[in-house]
PDB file of C-alpha atoms and ligand atoms in Angstrom:
ATOM      1  CA  UNK V   1      53.241 112.068  98.998  1.00 92.00           C
ATOM      2  CA  UNK V   2      49.820 111.038  97.688  1.00 98.00           C
ATOM      3  CA  UNK V   3      46.633 110.255  99.538  1.00 98.00           C
ATOM      4  CA  UNK V   4      45.290 107.410  97.171  1.00 98.00           C
ATOM      5  CA  UNK V   5      43.840 104.860  99.761  1.00 98.00           C
ATOM      6  CA  UNK V   6      42.395 104.833 103.316  1.00 98.00           C
ATOM      7  CA  UNK V   7      44.700 101.808 103.989  1.00 98.00           C
ATOM      8  CA  UNK V   8      47.737 104.015 103.216  1.00 97.00           C
ATOM      9  CA  UNK V   9      47.532 106.134 106.359  1.00 97.00           C
ATOM     10  CA  UNK V  10      48.441 105.298 109.824  1.00 97.00           C
ATOM     11  CA  UNK V  11      46.378 105.558 113.104  1.00 97.00           C
ATOM     12  CA  UNK V  12      48.532 108.458 114.081  1.00 98.00           C
ATOM     13  CA  UNK V  13      48.049 110.387 110.871  1.00 97.00           C
ATOM     14  CA  UNK V  14      44.261 109.736 110.925  1.00 98.00           C
ATOM     15  CA  UNK V  15      43.872 111.112 114.336  1.00 97.00           C
ATOM     16  CA  UNK V  16      46.316 114.260 113.618  1.00 98.00           C
ATOM     17  CA  UNK V  17      44.345 115.061 110.373  1.00 98.00           C
ATOM     18  CA  UNK V  18      41.004 114.767 112.287  1.00 98.00           C
ATOM     19  CA  UNK V  19      42.233 117.267 114.948  1.00 98.00           C
ATOM     20  CA  UNK V  20      43.598 119.757 112.303  1.00 98.00           C
ATOM     21  CA  UNK V  21      40.232 119.448 110.474  1.00 98.00           C
ATOM     22  CA  UNK V  22      38.324 120.241 113.862  1.00 98.00           C
ATOM     23  CA  UNK V  23      40.704 123.226 114.329  1.00 98.00           C
ATOM     24  CA  UNK V  24      40.104 124.579 110.810  1.00 98.00           C
ATOM     25  CA  UNK V  25      36.314 124.156 111.182  1.00 98.00           C
ATOM     26  CA  UNK V  26      36.401 126.096 114.395  1.00 98.00           C
ATOM     27  CA  UNK V  27      38.668 128.729 112.793  1.00 97.00           C
ATOM     28  CA  UNK V  28      36.091 128.796 109.818  1.00 97.00           C
ATOM     29  CA  UNK V  29      33.087 129.297 112.050  1.00 97.00           C
ATOM     30  CA  UNK V  30      34.740 132.250 113.834  1.00 97.00           C
ATOM     31  CA  UNK V  31      35.522 134.010 110.513  1.00 97.00           C
ATOM     32  CA  UNK V  32      39.275 133.896 111.058  1.00 97.00           C
ATOM     33  CA  UNK V  33      41.130 134.018 107.865  1.00 96.00           C
ATOM     34  CA  UNK V  34      43.725 131.440 106.840  1.00 98.00           C
ATOM     35  CA  UNK V  35      45.845 132.092 103.873  1.00 98.00           C
ATOM     36  CA  UNK V  36      48.275 129.314 104.474  1.00 98.00           C
ATOM     37  CA  UNK V  37      47.986 128.188 100.643  1.00 98.00           C
ATOM     38  CA  UNK V  38      48.310 131.591  99.054  1.00 98.00           C
ATOM     39  CA  UNK V  39      49.718 131.244  95.599  1.00 98.00           C
ATOM     40  CA  UNK V  40      49.145 127.452  95.579  1.00 98.00           C
ATOM     41  CA  UNK V  41      47.002 125.806  92.946  1.00 98.00           C
ATOM     42  CA  UNK V  42      44.802 122.762  92.854  1.00 99.00           C
ATOM     43  CA  UNK V  43      43.881 120.922  89.780  1.00 98.00           C
ATOM     44  CA  UNK V  44      40.686 119.022  89.842  1.00 98.00           C
ATOM     45  CA  UNK V  45      40.481 116.112  87.458  1.00 98.00           C
ATOM     46  CA  UNK V  46      36.769 114.868  87.529  1.00 98.00           C
ATOM     47  CA  UNK V  47      35.525 112.021  85.055  1.00 96.00           C
ATOM     48  CA  UNK V  48      32.425 111.682  87.230  1.00 94.00           C
ATOM     49  CA  UNK V  49      29.814 114.204  88.507  1.00 95.00           C
ATOM     50  CA  UNK V  50      30.093 115.508  91.867  1.00 97.00           C
ATOM     51  CA  UNK V  51      28.451 117.897  94.182  1.00 98.00           C
ATOM     52  CA  UNK V  52      29.997 117.771  97.536  1.00 98.00           C
ATOM     53  CA  UNK V  53      33.571 116.740  96.600  1.00 98.00           C
ATOM     54  CA  UNK V  54      34.074 119.200  93.904  1.00 98.00           C
ATOM     55  CA  UNK V  55      32.495 122.184  95.785  1.00 98.00           C
ATOM     56  CA  UNK V  56      34.373 121.462  98.918  1.00 98.00           C
ATOM     57  CA  UNK V  57      37.731 121.059  97.311  1.00 99.00           C
ATOM     58  CA  UNK V  58      37.267 124.346  95.185  1.00 98.00           C
ATOM     59  CA  UNK V  59      36.026 126.518  98.230  1.00 98.00           C
ATOM     60  CA  UNK V  60      38.310 125.000 100.452  1.00 98.00           C
ATOM     61  CA  UNK V  61      41.265 125.863  98.361  1.00 98.00           C
ATOM     62  CA  UNK V  62      39.801 129.397  98.052  1.00 98.00           C
ATOM     63  CA  UNK V  63      39.305 129.741 101.728  1.00 98.00           C
ATOM     64  CA  UNK V  64      42.966 128.750 102.302  1.00 98.00           C
ATOM     65  CA  UNK V  65      44.116 131.604  99.767  1.00 98.00           C
ATOM     66  CA  UNK V  66      44.796 129.310  96.810  1.00 98.00           C
ATOM     67  CA  UNK V  67      43.083 128.839  93.512  1.00 98.00           C
ATOM     68  CA  UNK V  68      41.637 125.674  91.588  1.00 98.00           C
ATOM     69  CA  UNK V  69      40.716 124.689  88.125  1.00 98.00           C
ATOM     70  CA  UNK V  70      38.402 122.040  87.052  1.00 98.00           C
ATOM     71  CA  UNK V  71      39.069 119.466  84.165  1.00 98.00           C
ATOM     72  CA  UNK V  72      36.020 117.298  83.499  1.00 96.00           C
ATOM     73  CA  UNK V  73      35.219 114.761  80.813  1.00 92.00           C
ATOM     74  CA  UNK V  74      33.343 117.414  78.860  1.00 92.00           C
ATOM     75  CA  UNK V  75      35.881 120.295  79.022  1.00 93.00           C
ATOM     76  CA  UNK V  76      39.164 118.305  78.713  1.00 94.00           C
ATOM     77  CA  UNK V  77      40.871 115.549  76.493  1.00 95.00           C
ATOM     78  CA  UNK V  78      39.893 112.976  79.103  1.00 90.00           C
ATOM     79  CA  UNK V  79      36.882 111.745  77.043  1.00 88.00           C
ATOM     80  CA  UNK V  80      39.281 111.293  73.971  1.00 92.00           C
ATOM     81  CA  UNK V  81      41.258 108.750  75.842  1.00 92.00           C
ATOM     82  CA  UNK V  82      44.452 110.932  76.523  1.00 95.00           C
ATOM     83  CA  UNK V  83      46.643 108.570  78.678  1.00 96.00           C
ATOM     84  CA  UNK V  84      46.617 109.158  82.407  1.00 97.00           C
ATOM     85  CA  UNK V  85      50.335 109.249  82.203  1.00 97.00           C
ATOM     86  CA  UNK V  86      50.436 112.385  80.054  1.00 98.00           C
ATOM     87  CA  UNK V  87      47.737 113.941  81.965  1.00 98.00           C
ATOM     88  CA  UNK V  88      49.485 113.429  85.346  1.00 98.00           C
ATOM     89  CA  UNK V  89      52.859 114.531  84.078  1.00 98.00           C
ATOM     90  CA  UNK V  90      51.377 117.813  82.651  1.00 98.00           C
ATOM     91  CA  UNK V  91      49.030 118.460  85.450  1.00 98.00           C
ATOM     92  CA  UNK V  92      51.917 117.954  87.820  1.00 98.00           C
ATOM     93  CA  UNK V  93      53.870 120.683  86.165  1.00 98.00           C
ATOM     94  CA  UNK V  94      50.970 123.254  86.302  1.00 98.00           C
ATOM     95  CA  UNK V  95      49.596 122.594  89.733  1.00 98.00           C
ATOM     96  CA  UNK V  96      50.944 122.201  93.151  1.00 98.00           C
ATOM     97  CA  UNK V  97      48.215 119.493  94.129  1.00 99.00           C
ATOM     98  CA  UNK V  98      45.803 117.346  92.192  1.00 99.00           C
ATOM     99  CA  UNK V  99      42.519 115.752  93.331  1.00 99.00           C
ATOM    100  CA  UNK V 100      41.199 113.253  90.927  1.00 98.00           C
ATOM    101  CA  UNK V 101      37.780 111.498  90.688  1.00 98.00           C
ATOM    102  CA  UNK V 102      38.162 108.502  88.310  1.00 97.00           C
ATOM    103  CA  UNK V 103      36.249 105.422  87.414  1.00 95.00           C
ATOM    104  CA  UNK V 104      39.288 103.059  87.616  1.00 97.00           C
ATOM    105  CA  UNK V 105      41.696 103.042  90.614  1.00 98.00           C
ATOM    106  CA  UNK V 106      44.382 101.777  88.312  1.00 98.00           C
ATOM    107  CA  UNK V 107      44.006 104.935  86.407  1.00 98.00           C
ATOM    108  CA  UNK V 108      44.540 107.064  89.634  1.00 98.00           C
ATOM    109  CA  UNK V 109      47.593 105.089  90.313  1.00 98.00           C
ATOM    110  CA  UNK V 110      49.090 105.756  86.720  1.00 98.00           C
ATOM    111  CA  UNK V 111      48.141 109.534  87.207  1.00 98.00           C
ATOM    112  CA  UNK V 112      49.842 109.734  90.524  1.00 98.00           C
ATOM    113  CA  UNK V 113      52.951 107.800  89.342  1.00 98.00           C
ATOM    114  CA  UNK V 114      53.387 110.361  86.584  1.00 98.00           C
ATOM    115  CA  UNK V 115      52.740 113.532  88.527  1.00 98.00           C
ATOM    116  CA  UNK V 116      55.365 115.351  90.417  1.00 98.00           C
ATOM    117  CA  UNK V 117      52.662 117.000  92.574  1.00 98.00           C
ATOM    118  CA  UNK V 118      50.737 115.106  95.229  1.00 98.00           C
ATOM    119  CA  UNK V 119      47.575 113.362  94.150  1.00 98.00           C
ATOM    120  CA  UNK V 120      44.365 112.895  96.317  1.00 99.00           C
ATOM    121  CA  UNK V 121      41.881 110.187  95.567  1.00 98.00           C
ATOM    122  CA  UNK V 122      38.565 112.148  95.265  1.00 98.00           C
ATOM    123  CA  UNK V 123      36.845 108.662  94.605  1.00 98.00           C
ATOM    124  CA  UNK V 124      37.667 105.661  92.565  1.00 98.00           C
ATOM    125  CA  UNK V 125      35.966 102.128  92.181  1.00 96.00           C
ATOM    126  CA  UNK V 126      38.224 100.972  95.151  1.00 98.00           C
ATOM    127  CA  UNK V 127      38.064 103.935  97.805  1.00 98.00           C
ATOM    128  CA  UNK V 128      36.823 107.150  98.852  1.00 98.00           C
ATOM    129  CA  UNK V 129      39.185 108.227 101.449  1.00 98.00           C
ATOM    130  CA  UNK V 130      38.174 111.848 101.867  1.00 99.00           C
ATOM    131  CA  UNK V 131      34.616 110.624 102.535  1.00 98.00           C
ATOM    132  CA  UNK V 132      36.161 108.126 105.317  1.00 98.00           C
ATOM    133  CA  UNK V 133      37.858 111.145 106.835  1.00 98.00           C
ATOM    134  CA  UNK V 134      34.830 113.389 106.984  1.00 98.00           C
ATOM    135  CA  UNK V 135      32.592 110.405 108.285  1.00 98.00           C
ATOM    136  CA  UNK V 136      35.170 109.997 111.125  1.00 98.00           C
ATOM    137  CA  UNK V 137      35.294 113.517 112.029  1.00 98.00           C
ATOM    138  CA  UNK V 138      31.335 113.502 112.279  1.00 98.00           C
ATOM    139  CA  UNK V 139      31.586 110.352 114.565  1.00 98.00           C
ATOM    140  CA  UNK V 140      34.076 112.225 116.659  1.00 98.00           C
ATOM    141  CA  UNK V 141      31.667 115.303 116.998  1.00 98.00           C
ATOM    142  CA  UNK V 142      28.759 112.961 117.889  1.00 98.00           C
ATOM    143  CA  UNK V 143      30.974 110.982 120.508  1.00 98.00           C
ATOM    144  CA  UNK V 144      30.925 107.836 118.483  1.00 98.00           C
ATOM    145  CA  UNK V 145      34.485 107.432 117.575  1.00 97.00           C
ATOM    146  CA  UNK V 146      36.076 105.374 120.404  1.00 97.00           C
ATOM    147  CA  UNK V 147      37.542 101.852 120.629  1.00 96.00           C
ATOM    148  CA  UNK V 148      34.723  99.305 121.006  1.00 97.00           C
ATOM    149  CA  UNK V 149      31.976 101.619 119.510  1.00 98.00           C
ATOM    150  CA  UNK V 150      29.869  99.539 116.988  1.00 98.00           C
ATOM    151  CA  UNK V 151      29.800 100.646 113.459  1.00 98.00           C
ATOM    152  CA  UNK V 152      27.357  98.893 111.158  1.00 98.00           C
ATOM    153  CA  UNK V 153      27.525  99.189 107.418  1.00 98.00           C
ATOM    154  CA  UNK V 154      24.324  98.253 105.644  1.00 98.00           C
ATOM    155  CA  UNK V 155      23.862  97.208 101.956  1.00 98.00           C
ATOM    156  CA  UNK V 156      26.665  97.375  99.390  1.00 96.00           C
ATOM    157  CA  UNK V 157      29.668  96.141 101.382  1.00 97.00           C
ATOM    158  CA  UNK V 158      31.581  95.576  98.286  1.00 95.00           C
ATOM    159  CA  UNK V 159      32.418  98.852  96.874  1.00 95.00           C
ATOM    160  CA  UNK V 160      34.429 102.127  97.558  1.00 97.00           C
ATOM    161  CA  UNK V 161      32.710 103.689 100.530  1.00 98.00           C
ATOM    162  CA  UNK V 162      32.282 100.507 102.308  1.00 98.00           C
ATOM    163  CA  UNK V 163      36.020  99.788 101.710  1.00 98.00           C
ATOM    164  CA  UNK V 164      37.140 103.220 102.985  1.00 98.00           C
ATOM    165  CA  UNK V 165      35.004 103.112 106.017  1.00 98.00           C
ATOM    166  CA  UNK V 166      36.051  99.476 106.899  1.00 98.00           C
ATOM    167  CA  UNK V 167      39.721 100.698 106.854  1.00 98.00           C
ATOM    168  CA  UNK V 168      39.114 104.074 108.565  1.00 98.00           C
ATOM    169  CA  UNK V 169      36.873 102.629 111.432  1.00 98.00           C
ATOM    170  CA  UNK V 170      39.113  99.798 112.143  1.00 98.00           C
ATOM    171  CA  UNK V 171      41.994 102.285 112.485  1.00 98.00           C
ATOM    172  CA  UNK V 172      39.995 103.903 115.055  1.00 97.00           C
ATOM    173  CA  UNK V 173      39.462 100.692 116.823  1.00 97.00           C
ATOM    174  CA  UNK V 174      35.811 100.650 116.263  1.00 98.00           C
ATOM    175  CA  UNK V 175      34.025  97.128 116.032  1.00 98.00           C
ATOM    176  CA  UNK V 176      32.715  96.718 112.678  1.00 98.00           C
ATOM    177  CA  UNK V 177      29.597  94.731 111.275  1.00 98.00           C
ATOM    178  CA  UNK V 178      29.020  94.432 107.615  1.00 98.00           C
ATOM    179  CA  UNK V 179      25.474  93.642 106.775  1.00 98.00           C
ATOM    180  CA  UNK V 180      24.785  92.667 103.182  1.00 98.00           C
ATOM    181  CA  UNK V 181      23.495  89.925 100.985  1.00 97.00           C
ATOM    182  CA  UNK V 182      25.295  86.643 100.417  1.00 97.00           C
ATOM    183  CA  UNK V 183      26.073  87.554  96.864  1.00 95.00           C
ATOM    184  CA  UNK V 184      27.906  90.671  97.973  1.00 95.00           C
ATOM    185  CA  UNK V 185      31.657  90.312  97.322  1.00 96.00           C
ATOM    186  CA  UNK V 186      33.507  92.135 100.076  1.00 98.00           C
ATOM    187  CA  UNK V 187      37.125  93.422  99.221  1.00 98.00           C
ATOM    188  CA  UNK V 188      39.536  90.739 100.680  1.00 98.00           C
ATOM    189  CA  UNK V 189      42.406  93.165 101.036  1.00 98.00           C
ATOM    190  CA  UNK V 190      40.374  95.863 102.980  1.00 98.00           C
ATOM    191  CA  UNK V 191      38.665  93.134 105.070  1.00 98.00           C
ATOM    192  CA  UNK V 192      42.028  91.692 105.941  1.00 98.00           C
ATOM    193  CA  UNK V 193      43.479  95.273 106.778  1.00 98.00           C
ATOM    194  CA  UNK V 194      40.371  95.897 108.903  1.00 98.00           C
ATOM    195  CA  UNK V 195      40.736  92.508 110.748  1.00 98.00           C
ATOM    196  CA  UNK V 196      44.338  92.969 111.476  1.00 98.00           C
ATOM    197  CA  UNK V 197      43.395  96.265 113.506  1.00 97.00           C
ATOM    198  CA  UNK V 198      39.965  95.526 114.916  1.00 98.00           C
ATOM    199  CA  UNK V 199      37.014  93.061 114.782  1.00 98.00           C
ATOM    200  CA  UNK V 200      34.784  92.541 111.675  1.00 98.00           C
ATOM    201  CA  UNK V 201      31.624  90.495 111.672  1.00 98.00           C
ATOM    202  CA  UNK V 202      29.884  89.670 108.478  1.00 98.00           C
ATOM    203  CA  UNK V 203      26.111  89.513 108.733  1.00 98.00           C
ATOM    204  CA  UNK V 204      23.167  88.654 106.231  1.00 98.00           C
ATOM    205  CA  UNK V 205      20.410  89.844 108.603  1.00 98.00           C
ATOM    206  CA  UNK V 206      20.405  93.486 109.011  1.00 98.00           C
ATOM    207  CA  UNK V 207      18.120  93.470 112.138  1.00 98.00           C
ATOM    208  CA  UNK V 208      20.562  91.195 114.032  1.00 98.00           C
ATOM    209  CA  UNK V 209      23.522  93.186 112.882  1.00 98.00           C
ATOM    210  CA  UNK V 210      21.986  96.564 113.979  1.00 98.00           C
ATOM    211  CA  UNK V 211      21.530  95.439 117.757  1.00 98.00           C
ATOM    212  CA  UNK V 212      23.350  97.683 120.013  1.00 98.00           C
ATOM    213  CA  UNK V 213      24.951  99.683 116.990  1.00 98.00           C
ATOM    214  CA  UNK V 214      26.380 103.203 117.676  1.00 98.00           C
ATOM    215  CA  UNK V 215      26.530 104.142 114.161  1.00 98.00           C
ATOM    216  CA  UNK V 216      24.539 102.749 111.155  1.00 98.00           C
ATOM    217  CA  UNK V 217      25.808 103.781 107.760  1.00 98.00           C
ATOM    218  CA  UNK V 218      24.444 103.111 104.365  1.00 98.00           C
ATOM    219  CA  UNK V 219      25.242 104.199 100.631  1.00 97.00           C
ATOM    220  CA  UNK V 220      23.481 103.992  97.465  1.00 96.00           C
ATOM    221  CA  UNK V 221      22.769 100.508  96.043  1.00 96.00           C
ATOM    222  CA  UNK V 222      23.565 101.594  92.551  1.00 92.00           C
ATOM    223  CA  UNK V 223      26.908 103.664  92.239  1.00 87.00           C
ATOM    224  CA  UNK V 224      28.176 105.562  89.171  1.00 81.00           C
ATOM    225  CA  UNK V 225      29.038 103.006  86.607  1.00 84.00           C
ATOM    226  CA  UNK V 226      26.603 100.283  87.817  1.00 86.00           C
ATOM    227  CA  UNK V 227      23.515 101.649  86.116  1.00 89.00           C
ATOM    228  CA  UNK V 228      23.252  98.523  83.870  1.00 91.00           C
ATOM    229  CA  UNK V 229      22.841  96.378  86.797  1.00 91.00           C
ATOM    230  CA  UNK V 230      20.272  98.598  88.540  1.00 93.00           C
ATOM    231  CA  UNK V 231      17.139  96.390  88.700  1.00 92.00           C
ATOM    232  CA  UNK V 232      19.156  93.265  89.862  1.00 93.00           C
ATOM    233  CA  UNK V 233      20.943  95.259  92.641  1.00 94.00           C
ATOM    234  CA  UNK V 234      17.651  96.974  93.858  1.00 94.00           C
ATOM    235  CA  UNK V 235      16.268  93.406  94.352  1.00 95.00           C
ATOM    236  CA  UNK V 236      19.383  92.090  96.043  1.00 96.00           C
ATOM    237  CA  UNK V 237      19.712  94.902  98.602  1.00 97.00           C
ATOM    238  CA  UNK V 238      16.085  95.423  99.477  1.00 96.00           C
ATOM    239  CA  UNK V 239      16.371  93.335 102.717  1.00 97.00           C
ATOM    240  CA  UNK V 240      19.100  95.894 103.823  1.00 98.00           C
ATOM    241  CA  UNK V 241      17.114  99.178 103.704  1.00 98.00           C
ATOM    242  CA  UNK V 242      17.658 101.280 106.754  1.00 98.00           C
ATOM    243  CA  UNK V 243      14.319 102.126 108.114  1.00 98.00           C
ATOM    244  CA  UNK V 244      12.864 102.846 111.698  1.00 98.00           C
ATOM    245  CA  UNK V 245      12.658  99.285 112.737  1.00 98.00           C
ATOM    246  CA  UNK V 246      16.242  98.763 112.010  1.00 98.00           C
ATOM    247  CA  UNK V 247      17.175 101.934 113.909  1.00 98.00           C
ATOM    248  CA  UNK V 248      15.096 100.545 116.899  1.00 98.00           C
ATOM    249  CA  UNK V 249      17.523  97.821 117.142  1.00 98.00           C
ATOM    250  CA  UNK V 250      20.295 100.194 117.534  1.00 98.00           C
ATOM    251  CA  UNK V 251      21.504 101.907 120.785  1.00 98.00           C
ATOM    252  CA  UNK V 252      19.479 104.776 122.095  1.00 97.00           C
ATOM    253  CA  UNK V 253      21.335 107.849 120.879  1.00 97.00           C
ATOM    254  CA  UNK V 254      22.777 105.902 117.785  1.00 98.00           C
ATOM    255  CA  UNK V 255      23.420 107.939 114.660  1.00 98.00           C
ATOM    256  CA  UNK V 256      22.541 107.482 111.108  1.00 99.00           C
ATOM    257  CA  UNK V 257      25.108 108.166 108.370  1.00 98.00           C
ATOM    258  CA  UNK V 258      25.080 108.324 104.517  1.00 98.00           C
ATOM    259  CA  UNK V 259      27.722 109.951 102.203  1.00 98.00           C
ATOM    260  CA  UNK V 260      25.229 111.254  99.803  1.00 98.00           C
ATOM    261  CA  UNK V 261      23.547 111.416  97.124  1.00 97.00           C
ATOM    262  CA  UNK V 262      20.833 109.339  98.834  1.00 97.00           C
ATOM    263  CA  UNK V 263      17.704 107.603  97.257  1.00 96.00           C
ATOM    264  CA  UNK V 264      14.933 108.180  99.766  1.00 98.00           C
ATOM    265  CA  UNK V 265      12.594 104.891  99.805  1.00 97.00           C
ATOM    266  CA  UNK V 266      15.596 102.715  98.464  1.00 96.00           C
ATOM    267  CA  UNK V 267      18.668 102.191 100.840  1.00 98.00           C
ATOM    268  CA  UNK V 268      17.072 104.343 103.395  1.00 98.00           C
ATOM    269  CA  UNK V 269      13.698 105.670 104.328  1.00 98.00           C
ATOM    270  CA  UNK V 270      12.828 109.324 104.369  1.00 98.00           C
ATOM    271  CA  UNK V 271      11.805 108.962 108.000  1.00 98.00           C
ATOM    272  CA  UNK V 272      15.427 107.908 109.024  1.00 98.00           C
ATOM    273  CA  UNK V 273      17.353 110.133 106.725  1.00 98.00           C
ATOM    274  CA  UNK V 274      15.413 113.208 107.527  1.00 98.00           C
ATOM    275  CA  UNK V 275      14.837 112.162 111.114  1.00 98.00           C
ATOM    276  CA  UNK V 276      16.655 113.250 114.304  1.00 98.00           C
ATOM    277  CA  UNK V 277      19.354 110.627 114.293  1.00 98.00           C
ATOM    278  CA  UNK V 278      20.540 111.528 110.943  1.00 98.00           C
ATOM    279  CA  UNK V 279      24.005 113.239 110.554  1.00 98.00           C
ATOM    280  CA  UNK V 280      24.083 113.608 106.691  1.00 98.00           C
ATOM    281  CA  UNK V 281      24.505 117.359 106.596  1.00 98.00           C
ATOM    282  CA  UNK V 282      27.107 117.248 109.241  1.00 98.00           C
ATOM    283  CA  UNK V 283      29.191 114.767 107.179  1.00 98.00           C
ATOM    284  CA  UNK V 284      28.757 116.553 103.958  1.00 98.00           C
ATOM    285  CA  UNK V 285      29.828 119.822 105.757  1.00 98.00           C
ATOM    286  CA  UNK V 286      32.829 118.110 107.263  1.00 98.00           C
ATOM    287  CA  UNK V 287      34.242 117.113 103.699  1.00 99.00           C
ATOM    288  CA  UNK V 288      35.162 120.748 103.406  1.00 98.00           C
ATOM    289  CA  UNK V 289      37.221 120.655 106.627  1.00 98.00           C
ATOM    290  CA  UNK V 290      39.003 117.328 106.189  1.00 98.00           C
ATOM    291  CA  UNK V 291      40.035 118.249 102.656  1.00 98.00           C
ATOM    292  CA  UNK V 292      41.572 121.398 103.694  1.00 98.00           C
ATOM    293  CA  UNK V 293      43.428 119.656 106.457  1.00 98.00           C
ATOM    294  CA  UNK V 294      44.635 117.015 103.736  1.00 98.00           C
ATOM    295  CA  UNK V 295      45.813 119.771 101.437  1.00 98.00           C
ATOM    296  CA  UNK V 296      47.695 121.563 104.213  1.00 98.00           C
ATOM    297  CA  UNK V 297      49.272 118.225 105.277  1.00 98.00           C
ATOM    298  CA  UNK V 298      50.293 117.098 101.835  1.00 98.00           C
ATOM    299  CA  UNK V 299      51.720 120.751 100.837  1.00 98.00           C
ATOM    300  CA  UNK V 300      53.759 120.680 104.159  1.00 98.00           C
ATOM    301  CA  UNK V 301      51.863 123.643 105.637  1.00 97.00           C
ATOM    302  CA  UNK V 302      50.528 121.622 108.720  1.00 92.00           C
TER     303      UNK V 302
HETATM  304  N1   CP R 401      29.597 111.867  98.760  1.00 87.04           N
HETATM  305  C1   CP R 401      30.169 112.265  97.597  1.00 87.04           C
HETATM  306  O1   CP R 401      31.254 112.002  97.137  1.00 87.04           O
HETATM  307  O2   CP R 401      29.323 113.328  97.010  1.00 87.04           O
HETATM  308  P1   CP R 401      29.477 113.874  95.596  1.00 87.04           P
HETATM  309  O3   CP R 401      29.362 112.653  94.646  1.00 87.04           O
HETATM  310  O4   CP R 401      28.449 114.897  95.393  1.00 87.04           O
HETATM  311  O5   CP R 401      30.861 114.377  95.326  1.00 87.04           O
END
């Protein structure tokens, strides 16, 4: 059993993972030891840089009594083009579970196909399912995760984080509004998945989209691998910056979310991201707990 896409989980699995993560977080806060994964090993295969994902997987595995090893582009044969098929077959024989951050989702599928151990998507160009779980746990903690709650994604609605959140918030029955430029290509498969479970509006006017929102989420305008298009993308997304005027359109008590790293003054102003409605550090913290829940689930310990 792998965890490659947010569309691959059911509503029931989503809620049980969130409940398990909540329990693990409470246990961790009380300092209660949990050695459920003693003797288990995690291989981290990372083609791209990471702060949150890497640290939360490594430390999460250690907190559950297991151990982790990192293979990056610089310390492995990844950069020399060793086939994912060979890498997956071998890591599957060494490790009990693999978390992989790869540029291409097709490469992740090839890795998972060859591995005898479960593979977790730690971000690809298509999806970021661990981020979606952490975002939903954060919404739950802030009482925003309920059917009919209005979720607005502002900016780049055509990439991994938007895809993951579209799928996850629709599973939770939230009403989704995607606020993006006309040129932005929304993933048809994820849009259709979300529309089959909830309502999804597409707007090209962020102020109108933000009206009565419970949650406003944004992400960087230039993701890893898009650096060559930086200037064009900056111009294209400029009208979709989340600032205090946008937040005023949302409900009183609405929260602001971002998966980080963030670029203050670009997709969000410093006043909003560092202001009282921001939940950025809660969401980053929750990466640890949802990934621990996920590893326990995939290794049959939950
Ligand atoms: N949000 C996220 O995935 O952060 P990192 O790139 O630091 O892992």
